[in-house]
Amino acid sequence: MDQKTTIRNNWTKEEIEEIYHLPLMELIYKAATVHREWHDPSEVQISTLLSIKTGGCPEDCSYCGQAARYHTNIKVQALLPTETVIAHAQKAKDSGSSRFCMAAAWREVRNNRDFDRVIDMVKGVNELGLEVCCTLGMLTEEQAVRLQEAGLYAYNHNLDTSEQYYEEIISTRTFDNRINTINNVRNAGITVCSGGIIGLGETHRDRISMLLTLATMPRHPESVPINALARVEGTPLEKNEKVDPWEMVRMIATARIVMPASMVRLSAGRIEMSETEQAWCFMAGANSIFTGERETLLVTPNPGVSEDMQMLQTLGLKPMMKKETCC
């Protein structure tokens, strides 16, 4: 297909702000146009996310029910057996997923037997022919190289919010820590998955600033998840207002325009969105969703596989097959 939109890494905050504040229908039209230049609009990548180690995290991320310091109903779970993870990956593949993501509630990767087990998991999932993704917290470049050599395709490390608002949400690590991990991942030759969360109490300028950070990286993240806050009882943000679905549409559309080649992922928050609202997100440029056999996204509710497949069928969309070459 003809590609008319140029990939830029020199966006200014004023330019992104102008795009973000376009009248909504005009914004969606522009984003849909860009989406069709770079992607097949009939395809949506189905990604399965599995929590391989749950809860007990020493961090204080205000939105996260896995932080040990908050009193939530989330049950702590030790690192799953490798064979259990591989069985989940096979089931995900059989259900139409082309990417399998493994998440561990760690602050950082440590060079120990647990990390060795994760390396074995990566090798096993890679052998199934799936794109393998991990989110394990902070890691060094040497650890990233080990993951790459094991067959890791992508590493998720979200910015969460703007650099300016970051300290209002997390105090146990810095915004620069996140950037350093992303740089380590990139230097190791692994594709980057990085986006953020809306509904944390941030302003529109914070959302624009977060997109600016992503869109001015030397190379855009290959995957940009846009999450709506999942309000977990027992966390500091449990009483925040539900995110307006049109705010999700606006974020997705802006991300699509400023990072045209990236996969834009409609991530957390779908459980509170109707099929119609999700359809608007696809129209605005989202081309991936997370699904799961347990009807959870890590530890929060999420639509199940059969429900998602029915939605795609209704909308005339189809699961994206794994691509043999990196984007």
GROMACS .gro file of C-alpha atoms in nm:
model
  327
    1MET     CA    1   0.000   0.000   0.000
    2ASP     CA    2   0.115   0.356  -0.063
    3GLN     CA    3   0.285   0.514   0.237
    4LYS     CA    4   0.245   0.892   0.234
    5THR     CA    5   0.300   0.981   0.598
    6THR     CA    6   0.663   1.026   0.699
    7ILE     CA    7   0.790   0.885   1.026
    8ARG     CA    8   0.918   1.174   1.236
    9ASN     CA    9   1.120   1.179   1.556
   10ASN     CA   10   1.136   1.558   1.587
   11TRP     CA   11   0.782   1.635   1.700
   12THR     CA   12   0.731   1.940   1.916
   13LYS     CA   13   0.491   1.954   2.209
   14GLU     CA   14   0.295   2.227   2.030
   15GLU     CA   15   0.247   2.007   1.723
   16ILE     CA   16   0.121   1.710   1.923
   17GLU     CA   17  -0.099   1.940   2.129
   18GLU     CA   18  -0.258   2.074   1.810
   19ILE     CA   19  -0.329   1.721   1.688
   20TYR     CA   20  -0.462   1.606   2.026
   21HIS     CA   21  -0.709   1.895   2.050
   22LEU     CA   22  -0.853   1.860   1.699
   23PRO     CA   23  -1.231   1.820   1.684
   24LEU     CA   24  -1.286   1.453   1.761
   25MET     CA   25  -1.432   1.346   1.426
   26GLU     CA   26  -1.157   1.528   1.237
   27LEU     CA   27  -0.895   1.364   1.459
   28ILE     CA   28  -1.041   1.017   1.402
   29TYR     CA   29  -1.052   1.075   1.025
   30LYS     CA   30  -0.686   1.181   1.015
   31ALA     CA   31  -0.581   0.888   1.232
   32ALA     CA   32  -0.782   0.638   1.025
   33THR     CA   33  -0.616   0.771   0.711
   34VAL     CA   34  -0.268   0.727   0.856
   35HIS     CA   35  -0.362   0.383   0.984
   36ARG     CA   36  -0.457   0.268   0.636
   37GLU     CA   37  -0.132   0.395   0.490
   38TRP     CA   38   0.078   0.183   0.725
   39HIS     CA   39  -0.140  -0.111   0.831
   40ASP     CA   40  -0.410  -0.347   0.711
   41PRO     CA   41  -0.721  -0.196   0.877
   42SER     CA   42  -0.895  -0.534   0.881
   43GLU     CA   43  -0.634  -0.695   1.108
   44VAL     CA   44  -0.607  -0.683   1.486
   45GLN     CA   45  -0.324  -0.855   1.667
   46ILE     CA   46  -0.446  -1.076   1.950
   47SER     CA   47  -0.197  -1.075   2.237
   48THR     CA   48  -0.227  -1.292   2.546
   49LEU     CA   49  -0.083  -1.164   2.873
   50LEU     CA   50  -0.007  -1.411   3.152
   51SER     CA   51   0.104  -1.320   3.504
   52ILE     CA   52   0.387  -1.565   3.569
   53LYS     CA   53   0.459  -1.419   3.915
   54THR     CA   54   0.184  -1.225   4.093
   55GLY     CA   55   0.185  -0.977   4.380
   56GLY     CA   56   0.434  -0.900   4.653
   57CYS     CA   57   0.601  -0.621   4.457
   58PRO     CA   58   0.806  -0.371   4.666
   59GLU     CA   59   0.715  -0.078   4.440
   60ASP     CA   60   0.452   0.183   4.534
   61CYS     CA   61   0.286   0.242   4.193
   62SER     CA   62  -0.041   0.407   4.302
   63TYR     CA   63  -0.252   0.222   4.045
   64CYS     CA   64  -0.120  -0.130   4.104
   65GLY     CA   65  -0.289  -0.393   4.314
   66GLN     CA   66   0.026  -0.607   4.310
   67ALA     CA   67   0.218  -0.367   4.536
   68ALA     CA   68   0.281  -0.543   4.867
   69ARG     CA   69   0.211  -0.229   5.069
   70TYR     CA   70  -0.154  -0.202   4.958
   71HIS     CA   71  -0.432  -0.412   5.109
   72THR     CA   72  -0.602  -0.565   4.807
   73ASN     CA   73  -0.772  -0.896   4.739
   74ILE     CA   74  -0.500  -1.005   4.499
   75LYS     CA   75  -0.341  -1.336   4.593
   76VAL     CA   76   0.038  -1.358   4.586
   77GLN     CA   77   0.158  -1.630   4.348
   78ALA     CA   78   0.514  -1.757   4.314
   79LEU     CA   79   0.679  -1.796   3.975
   80LEU     CA   80   0.482  -2.049   3.772
   81PRO     CA   81   0.643  -2.376   3.656
   82THR     CA   82   0.789  -2.353   3.307
   83GLU     CA   83   0.570  -2.632   3.172
   84THR     CA   84   0.258  -2.451   3.298
   85VAL     CA   85   0.358  -2.134   3.114
   86ILE     CA   86   0.428  -2.324   2.792
   87ALA     CA   87   0.087  -2.491   2.815
   88HIS     CA   88  -0.079  -2.149   2.851
   89ALA     CA   89   0.117  -2.025   2.548
   90GLN     CA   90   0.005  -2.322   2.337
   91LYS     CA   91  -0.357  -2.262   2.436
   92ALA     CA   92  -0.320  -1.892   2.349
   93LYS     CA   93  -0.182  -1.982   2.006
   94ASP     CA   94  -0.465  -2.228   1.946
   95SER     CA   95  -0.713  -1.950   2.034
   96GLY     CA   96  -0.573  -1.708   1.774
   97SER     CA   97  -0.301  -1.517   1.960
   98SER     CA   98   0.019  -1.434   1.774
   99ARG     CA   99   0.195  -1.272   2.072
  100PHE     CA  100   0.238  -1.414   2.420
  101CYS     CA  101   0.343  -1.182   2.700
  102MET     CA  102   0.477  -1.294   3.036
  103ALA     CA  103   0.463  -1.056   3.332
  104ALA     CA  104   0.638  -1.087   3.668
  105ALA     CA  105   0.568  -0.850   3.956
  106TRP     CA  106   0.932  -0.767   4.016
  107ARG     CA  107   1.092  -0.427   4.070
  108GLU     CA  108   1.392  -0.541   3.871
  109VAL     CA  109   1.542  -0.852   3.719
  110ARG     CA  110   1.795  -1.031   3.937
  111ASN     CA  111   2.054  -1.277   3.811
  112ASN     CA  112   1.924  -1.581   3.994
  113ARG     CA  113   1.744  -1.911   3.937
  114ASP     CA  114   1.412  -1.737   3.876
  115PHE     CA  115   1.562  -1.540   3.587
  116ASP     CA  116   1.712  -1.863   3.452
  117ARG     CA  117   1.362  -2.011   3.457
  118VAL     CA  118   1.224  -1.711   3.268
  119ILE     CA  119   1.495  -1.763   3.005
  120ASP     CA  120   1.372  -2.122   2.965
  121MET     CA  121   1.013  -1.995   2.933
  122VAL     CA  122   1.117  -1.753   2.658
  123LYS     CA  123   1.291  -2.032   2.469
  124GLY     CA  124   0.988  -2.259   2.501
  125VAL     CA  125   0.733  -1.999   2.387
  126ASN     CA  126   0.958  -1.895   2.099
  127GLU     CA  127   0.971  -2.256   1.981
  128LEU     CA  128   0.590  -2.248   1.950
  129GLY     CA  129   0.622  -1.982   1.681
  130LEU     CA  130   0.474  -1.697   1.886
  131GLU     CA  131   0.611  -1.348   1.931
  132VAL     CA  132   0.746  -1.359   2.286
  133CYS     CA  133   0.714  -1.054   2.511
  134CYS     CA  134   0.817  -1.005   2.874
  135THR     CA  135   0.760  -0.736   3.134
  136LEU     CA  136   0.980  -0.801   3.436
  137GLY     CA  137   1.065  -0.455   3.565
  138MET     CA  138   1.402  -0.286   3.530
  139LEU     CA  139   1.685  -0.477   3.367
  140THR     CA  140   2.044  -0.421   3.259
  141GLU     CA  141   2.170  -0.438   2.903
  142GLU     CA  142   2.346  -0.768   2.983
  143GLN     CA  143   2.018  -0.918   3.106
  144ALA     CA  144   1.842  -0.786   2.795
  145VAL     CA  145   2.104  -0.958   2.578
  146ARG     CA  146   2.034  -1.289   2.756
  147LEU     CA  147   1.664  -1.249   2.683
  148GLN     CA  148   1.733  -1.161   2.320
  149GLU     CA  149   1.956  -1.464   2.276
  150ALA     CA  150   1.678  -1.681   2.421
  151GLY     CA  151   1.440  -1.555   2.152
  152LEU     CA  152   1.262  -1.263   2.318
  153TYR     CA  153   1.087  -1.051   2.055
  154ALA     CA  154   0.961  -0.760   2.266
  155TYR     CA  155   1.002  -0.611   2.611
  156ASN     CA  156   0.727  -0.407   2.774
  157HIS     CA  157   0.824  -0.116   2.999
  158ASN     CA  158   0.558   0.154   3.010
  159LEU     CA  159   0.632   0.517   3.089
  160ASP     CA  160   0.296   0.522   3.270
  161THR     CA  161   0.259   0.903   3.255
  162SER     CA  162   0.451   1.222   3.182
  163GLU     CA  163   0.790   1.294   3.333
  164GLN     CA  164   0.635   1.595   3.509
  165TYR     CA  165   0.355   1.395   3.678
  166TYR     CA  166   0.553   1.078   3.738
  167GLU     CA  167   0.649   1.149   4.101
  168GLU     CA  168   0.280   1.186   4.190
  169ILE     CA  169   0.225   0.821   4.096
  170ILE     CA  170   0.550   0.640   4.184
  171SER     CA  171   0.831   0.719   4.427
  172THR     CA  172   1.024   0.390   4.432
  173ARG     CA  173   1.185   0.444   4.093
  174THR     CA  174   1.241   0.742   3.866
  175PHE     CA  175   1.125   0.831   3.518
  176ASP     CA  176   1.489   0.810   3.408
  177ASN     CA  177   1.503   0.452   3.538
  178ARG     CA  178   1.230   0.367   3.289
  179ILE     CA  179   1.410   0.539   3.003
  180ASN     CA  180   1.733   0.356   3.091
  181THR     CA  181   1.560   0.018   3.076
  182ILE     CA  182   1.405   0.103   2.738
  183ASN     CA  183   1.752   0.201   2.610
  184ASN     CA  184   1.898  -0.127   2.740
  185VAL     CA  185   1.626  -0.320   2.559
  186ARG     CA  186   1.685  -0.129   2.236
  187ASN     CA  187   2.062  -0.176   2.256
  188ALA     CA  188   2.014  -0.551   2.295
  189GLY     CA  189   1.819  -0.570   1.969
  190ILE     CA  190   1.478  -0.637   2.125
  191THR     CA  191   1.171  -0.448   2.005
  192VAL     CA  192   1.023  -0.200   2.252
  193CYS     CA  193   0.669  -0.201   2.390
  194SER     CA  194   0.602   0.120   2.583
  195GLY     CA  195   0.297   0.334   2.643
  196GLY     CA  196   0.104   0.460   2.941
  197ILE     CA  197  -0.209   0.488   3.150
  198ILE     CA  198  -0.475   0.756   3.146
  199GLY     CA  199  -0.708   0.826   3.437
  200LEU     CA  200  -0.433   0.862   3.700
  201GLY     CA  201  -0.536   1.221   3.774
  202GLU     CA  202  -0.307   1.363   3.508
  203THR     CA  203  -0.390   1.660   3.284
  204HIS     CA  204  -0.426   1.662   2.907
  205ARG     CA  205  -0.084   1.826   2.894
  206ASP     CA  206   0.060   1.528   3.083
  207ARG     CA  207  -0.086   1.291   2.826
  208ILE     CA  208   0.058   1.499   2.543
  209SER     CA  209   0.396   1.511   2.718
  210MET     CA  210   0.402   1.132   2.752
  211LEU     CA  211   0.327   1.090   2.382
  212LEU     CA  212   0.599   1.346   2.304
  213THR     CA  213   0.857   1.139   2.495
  214LEU     CA  214   0.762   0.827   2.298
  215ALA     CA  215   0.738   1.002   1.961
  216THR     CA  216   1.077   1.172   1.992
  217MET     CA  217   1.273   0.860   2.080
  218PRO     CA  218   1.545   0.790   1.818
  219ARG     CA  219   1.327   0.496   1.716
  220HIS     CA  220   0.958   0.480   1.804
  221PRO     CA  221   0.845   0.189   2.021
  222GLU     CA  222   0.721  -0.085   1.791
  223SER     CA  223   0.427  -0.125   2.027
  224VAL     CA  224   0.243   0.151   2.216
  225PRO     CA  225  -0.016   0.029   2.471
  226ILE     CA  226  -0.282   0.282   2.573
  227ASN     CA  227  -0.435   0.180   2.906
  228ALA     CA  228  -0.732   0.317   3.096
  229LEU     CA  229  -0.687   0.300   3.473
  230ALA     CA  230  -0.826  -0.021   3.618
  231ARG     CA  231  -0.940   0.096   3.959
  232VAL     CA  232  -0.828  -0.167   4.208
  233GLU     CA  233  -0.984  -0.163   4.553
  234GLY     CA  234  -0.721  -0.097   4.817
  235THR     CA  235  -0.494   0.117   4.599
  236PRO     CA  236  -0.462   0.497   4.636
  237LEU     CA  237  -0.641   0.551   4.303
  238GLU     CA  238  -0.938   0.322   4.367
  239LYS     CA  239  -1.183   0.615   4.379
  240ASN     CA  240  -1.066   0.786   4.059
  241GLU     CA  241  -1.337   0.843   3.802
  242LYS     CA  242  -1.387   0.598   3.517
  243VAL     CA  243  -1.204   0.707   3.204
  244ASP     CA  244  -1.435   0.846   2.936
  245PRO     CA  245  -1.407   0.614   2.632
  246TRP     CA  246  -1.373   0.918   2.405
  247GLU     CA  247  -1.056   1.007   2.596
  248MET     CA  248  -0.920   0.665   2.500
  249VAL     CA  249  -1.017   0.728   2.138
  250ARG     CA  250  -0.841   1.066   2.144
  251MET     CA  251  -0.520   0.917   2.289
  252ILE     CA  252  -0.519   0.628   2.043
  253ALA     CA  253  -0.578   0.857   1.746
  254THR     CA  254  -0.301   1.094   1.847
  255ALA     CA  255  -0.059   0.807   1.906
  256ARG     CA  256  -0.145   0.665   1.565
  257ILE     CA  257  -0.073   0.994   1.388
  258VAL     CA  258   0.259   1.070   1.558
  259MET     CA  259   0.385   0.708   1.553
  260PRO     CA  260   0.234   0.574   1.230
  261ALA     CA  261   0.430   0.249   1.201
  262SER     CA  262   0.381   0.138   1.561
  263MET     CA  263   0.127  -0.112   1.685
  264VAL     CA  264  -0.116   0.087   1.899
  265ARG     CA  265  -0.263  -0.141   2.164
  266LEU     CA  266  -0.606  -0.096   2.318
  267SER     CA  267  -0.506  -0.238   2.654
  268ALA     CA  268  -0.644  -0.215   3.010
  269GLY     CA  269  -0.994  -0.079   3.058
  270ARG     CA  270  -1.175  -0.266   2.782
  271ILE     CA  271  -1.396  -0.446   3.034
  272GLU     CA  272  -1.574  -0.113   3.094
  273MET     CA  273  -1.608  -0.033   2.723
  274SER     CA  274  -1.894  -0.141   2.503
  275GLU     CA  275  -1.836  -0.311   2.171
  276THR     CA  276  -1.930   0.015   1.998
  277GLU     CA  277  -1.676   0.213   2.201
  278GLN     CA  278  -1.403  -0.039   2.121
  279ALA     CA  279  -1.497  -0.016   1.753
  280TRP     CA  280  -1.426   0.359   1.762
  281CYS     CA  281  -1.082   0.279   1.904
  282PHE     CA  282  -1.012   0.047   1.611
  283MET     CA  283  -1.133   0.316   1.371
  284ALA     CA  284  -0.894   0.561   1.538
  285GLY     CA  285  -0.594   0.335   1.475
  286ALA     CA  286  -0.578   0.069   1.746
  287ASN     CA  287  -0.469  -0.260   1.593
  288SER     CA  288  -0.405  -0.484   1.890
  289ILE     CA  289  -0.585  -0.602   2.202
  290PHE     CA  290  -0.495  -0.817   2.500
  291THR     CA  291  -0.714  -1.114   2.568
  292GLY     CA  292  -0.693  -1.407   2.806
  293GLU     CA  293  -0.845  -1.744   2.886
  294ARG     CA  294  -0.895  -1.643   3.250
  295GLU     CA  295  -1.081  -1.325   3.151
  296THR     CA  296  -0.820  -1.116   3.331
  297LEU     CA  297  -0.547  -0.874   3.227
  298LEU     CA  298  -0.281  -0.957   3.486
  299VAL     CA  299  -0.503  -0.915   3.795
  300THR     CA  300  -0.794  -0.704   3.667
  301PRO     CA  301  -1.106  -0.809   3.471
  302ASN     CA  302  -1.080  -0.830   3.092
  303PRO     CA  303  -1.302  -0.968   2.814
  304GLY     CA  304  -1.248  -1.335   2.738
  305VAL     CA  305  -1.126  -1.497   2.416
  306SER     CA  306  -1.468  -1.604   2.283
  307GLU     CA  307  -1.616  -1.262   2.353
  308ASP     CA  308  -1.331  -1.091   2.169
  309MET     CA  309  -1.351  -1.324   1.871
  310GLN     CA  310  -1.724  -1.255   1.844
  311MET     CA  311  -1.656  -0.882   1.854
  312LEU     CA  312  -1.399  -0.906   1.575
  313GLN     CA  313  -1.641  -1.109   1.366
  314THR     CA  314  -1.917  -0.852   1.420
  315LEU     CA  315  -1.684  -0.570   1.315
  316GLY     CA  316  -1.548  -0.755   1.012
  317LEU     CA  317  -1.199  -0.776   1.161
  318LYS     CA  318  -0.963  -1.073   1.174
  319PRO     CA  319  -0.674  -1.182   1.397
  320MET     CA  320  -0.334  -1.078   1.265
  321MET     CA  321  -0.094  -1.358   1.188
  322LYS     CA  322   0.263  -1.348   1.317
  323LYS     CA  323   0.496  -1.161   1.081
  324GLU     CA  324   0.823  -1.330   1.003
  325THR     CA  325   1.023  -1.007   0.991
  326CYS     CA  326   1.047  -0.731   1.249
  327CYS     CA  327   0.846  -0.414   1.184
   0.00000   0.00000   0.00000
